[in-house]
Coordinates of C-alpha atoms in Angstrom, one line a residue:
M21 CA 0.3 11.9 36.0
T22 CA 0.3 10.7 32.2
E23 CA -2.9 11.4 30.7
Q24 CA -3.8 8.3 28.4
R25 CA -6.6 8.0 25.9
T26 CA -7.6 5.2 22.8
R27 CA -9.7 6.8 19.3
L28 CA -11.0 4.1 17.9
S29 CA -10.5 4.6 14.2
T30 CA -11.2 3.1 10.8
Y31 CA -9.9 2.2 7.0
A32 CA -10.8 2.1 3.5
V33 CA -7.7 0.7 1.4
A34 CA -9.2 0.7 -2.4
I35 CA -7.1 0.0 -5.0
R36 CA -7.9 0.3 -8.3
D37 CA -4.9 0.6 -11.6
E38 CA -2.7 0.0 -9.0
A39 CA -3.4 3.5 -7.0
V40 CA -3.9 3.5 -3.9
L41 CA -6.5 5.6 -2.5
L42 CA -5.5 7.8 -0.1
C43 CA -5.9 11.6 1.8
Q44 CA -3.7 14.3 2.2
I45 CA -3.7 15.2 5.8
S46 CA -4.4 18.8 7.1
A47 CA -2.0 21.2 8.4
G48 CA -1.7 22.1 11.6
Y49 CA -2.5 18.0 12.6
P50 CA -0.6 15.6 13.2
N51 CA 1.5 14.7 10.7
E52 CA 0.2 17.5 8.6
G53 CA 1.4 17.2 4.9
M54 CA 1.4 13.2 5.2
W55 CA -0.9 11.0 2.4
T56 CA -3.1 8.4 5.2
L57 CA -5.8 5.8 3.6
P58 CA -9.3 7.1 4.2
G59 CA -11.1 6.6 7.6
G60 CA -10.9 8.3 10.1
G61 CA -12.3 7.8 14.3
V62 CA -16.0 6.8 15.1
D63 CA -18.2 8.7 17.0
W64 CA -20.2 8.0 20.5
G65 CA -22.2 5.5 19.5
E66 CA -22.3 4.5 16.1
H67 CA -21.3 1.1 14.5
P68 CA -17.7 1.0 13.0
E69 CA -18.7 0.5 9.9
D70 CA -21.0 3.3 9.5
A71 CA -18.2 5.2 10.6
L72 CA -16.2 4.9 7.4
V73 CA -19.6 4.9 5.4
R74 CA -19.8 8.7 6.9
E75 CA -15.6 9.0 6.6
V76 CA -14.9 8.1 3.5
Y77 CA -17.6 10.1 2.0
E78 CA -16.4 13.2 3.8
E79 CA -12.6 12.8 2.3
T80 CA -13.0 11.5 -0.4
G81 CA -16.7 12.4 -1.5
L82 CA -17.1 8.8 -2.9
A83 CA -20.4 6.9 -2.0
L84 CA -19.2 2.4 -0.1
G85 CA -20.4 -0.3 -1.6
S86 CA -19.1 -3.6 0.0
R87 CA -16.6 -3.8 2.7
E88 CA -14.2 -7.1 3.8
F89 CA -12.6 -6.5 7.3
L90 CA -9.4 -6.7 7.2
G91 CA -7.2 -6.2 10.1
V92 CA -6.2 -4.2 13.5
F93 CA -3.5 -1.4 13.2
S94 CA -2.5 -0.5 16.5
R95 CA 0.3 2.0 18.4
V96 CA 0.6 3.5 20.7
L97 CA 2.1 6.6 20.9
D98 CA 2.8 10.0 23.0
S99 CA 1.2 13.1 22.1
R100 CA 1.8 16.9 22.4
V101 CA -1.6 18.4 22.8
P102 CA -3.2 17.7 24.7
P103 CA 0.4 16.0 26.7
G104 CA -0.4 12.3 27.4
Q105 CA -0.4 9.1 25.5
F106 CA -2.1 8.5 23.1
H107 CA -3.6 4.5 21.8
F108 CA -4.4 4.7 18.3
V109 CA -6.6 1.9 17.5
G110 CA -7.3 1.9 13.4
L111 CA -9.7 -0.8 11.8
I112 CA -9.5 -1.6 8.2
Y113 CA -11.3 -3.0 5.2
R114 CA -10.8 -2.4 1.8
A115 CA -13.7 -0.8 0.2
P116 CA -13.5 -1.1 -3.3
L117 CA -14.6 2.8 -4.9
V118 CA -14.8 4.0 -7.9
G119 CA -15.5 7.2 -9.7
E120 CA -12.8 10.6 -9.1
P121 CA -12.7 11.5 -5.8
H122 CA -12.9 15.3 -4.0
V123 CA -12.3 16.7 -0.6
T124 CA -16.6 17.0 0.8
E125 CA -15.7 18.6 4.4
V126 CA -14.9 21.7 4.8
D127 CA -12.3 23.0 7.4
G128 CA -12.0 18.6 8.5
S129 CA -8.2 16.4 8.4
T130 CA -8.3 16.2 4.8
C131 CA -6.9 18.7 2.6
A132 CA -6.3 17.1 -0.7
V133 CA -7.7 13.8 -2.2
R134 CA -7.2 11.6 -4.8
W135 CA -4.8 7.8 -6.9
I136 CA -1.4 7.5 -5.9
P137 CA 0.3 5.2 -8.3
L138 CA 1.8 2.3 -6.6
A139 CA 4.8 2.7 -8.5
E140 CA 5.2 6.6 -6.4
L141 CA 4.6 4.9 -2.8
E142 CA 8.1 4.7 -1.9
D143 CA 8.5 8.0 -2.8
T144 CA 5.5 9.7 -1.2
A145 CA 5.2 11.5 2.4
V146 CA 2.5 8.3 3.0
T147 CA 2.1 7.2 7.5
P148 CA 3.0 3.7 8.2
L149 CA -1.0 3.1 8.1
V150 CA -0.8 3.3 5.0
D151 CA 2.2 -0.2 4.8
E152 CA -0.5 -1.2 7.0
G153 CA -2.9 -2.0 4.8
L154 CA -1.1 -2.2 2.2
K155 CA 0.1 -5.5 4.1
L156 CA -2.9 -6.6 4.9
A157 CA -5.0 -5.6 1.4
H158 CA -2.0 -8.2 -0.9
P159 CA 0.1 -9.8 1.8
T160 CA 2.0 -11.2 -0.9
R161 CA 3.4 -7.7 -2.0

């Protein structure tokens, strides 16, 4: 029987000066080398908004203040390790962030973080989560 697992995560869409804040995925993690929204998994018993604050800080070094819930990103994926199916559910928030980011979590899933100009996204390897987050944040784009 195929194992089926669900992972609840929270992510921030932060845009300033026509650039979006993205994190590069570390080697050894799914989608390594690609850029994605800052955020990550909700721990057992943790409120999703608390997870958002924690994950954004770990990956960017920036404190999260206000936030606005935008929507849900949901995908079922096949997983090699461990084998089975993986239901990825991401809660996406608009979260204005200020300051210069830096990765604070050592040996985590993020190896780099930076503001990437929106005009450069077409030539940047981003996860589908980035596209969905930007659509939710700016439906007229």
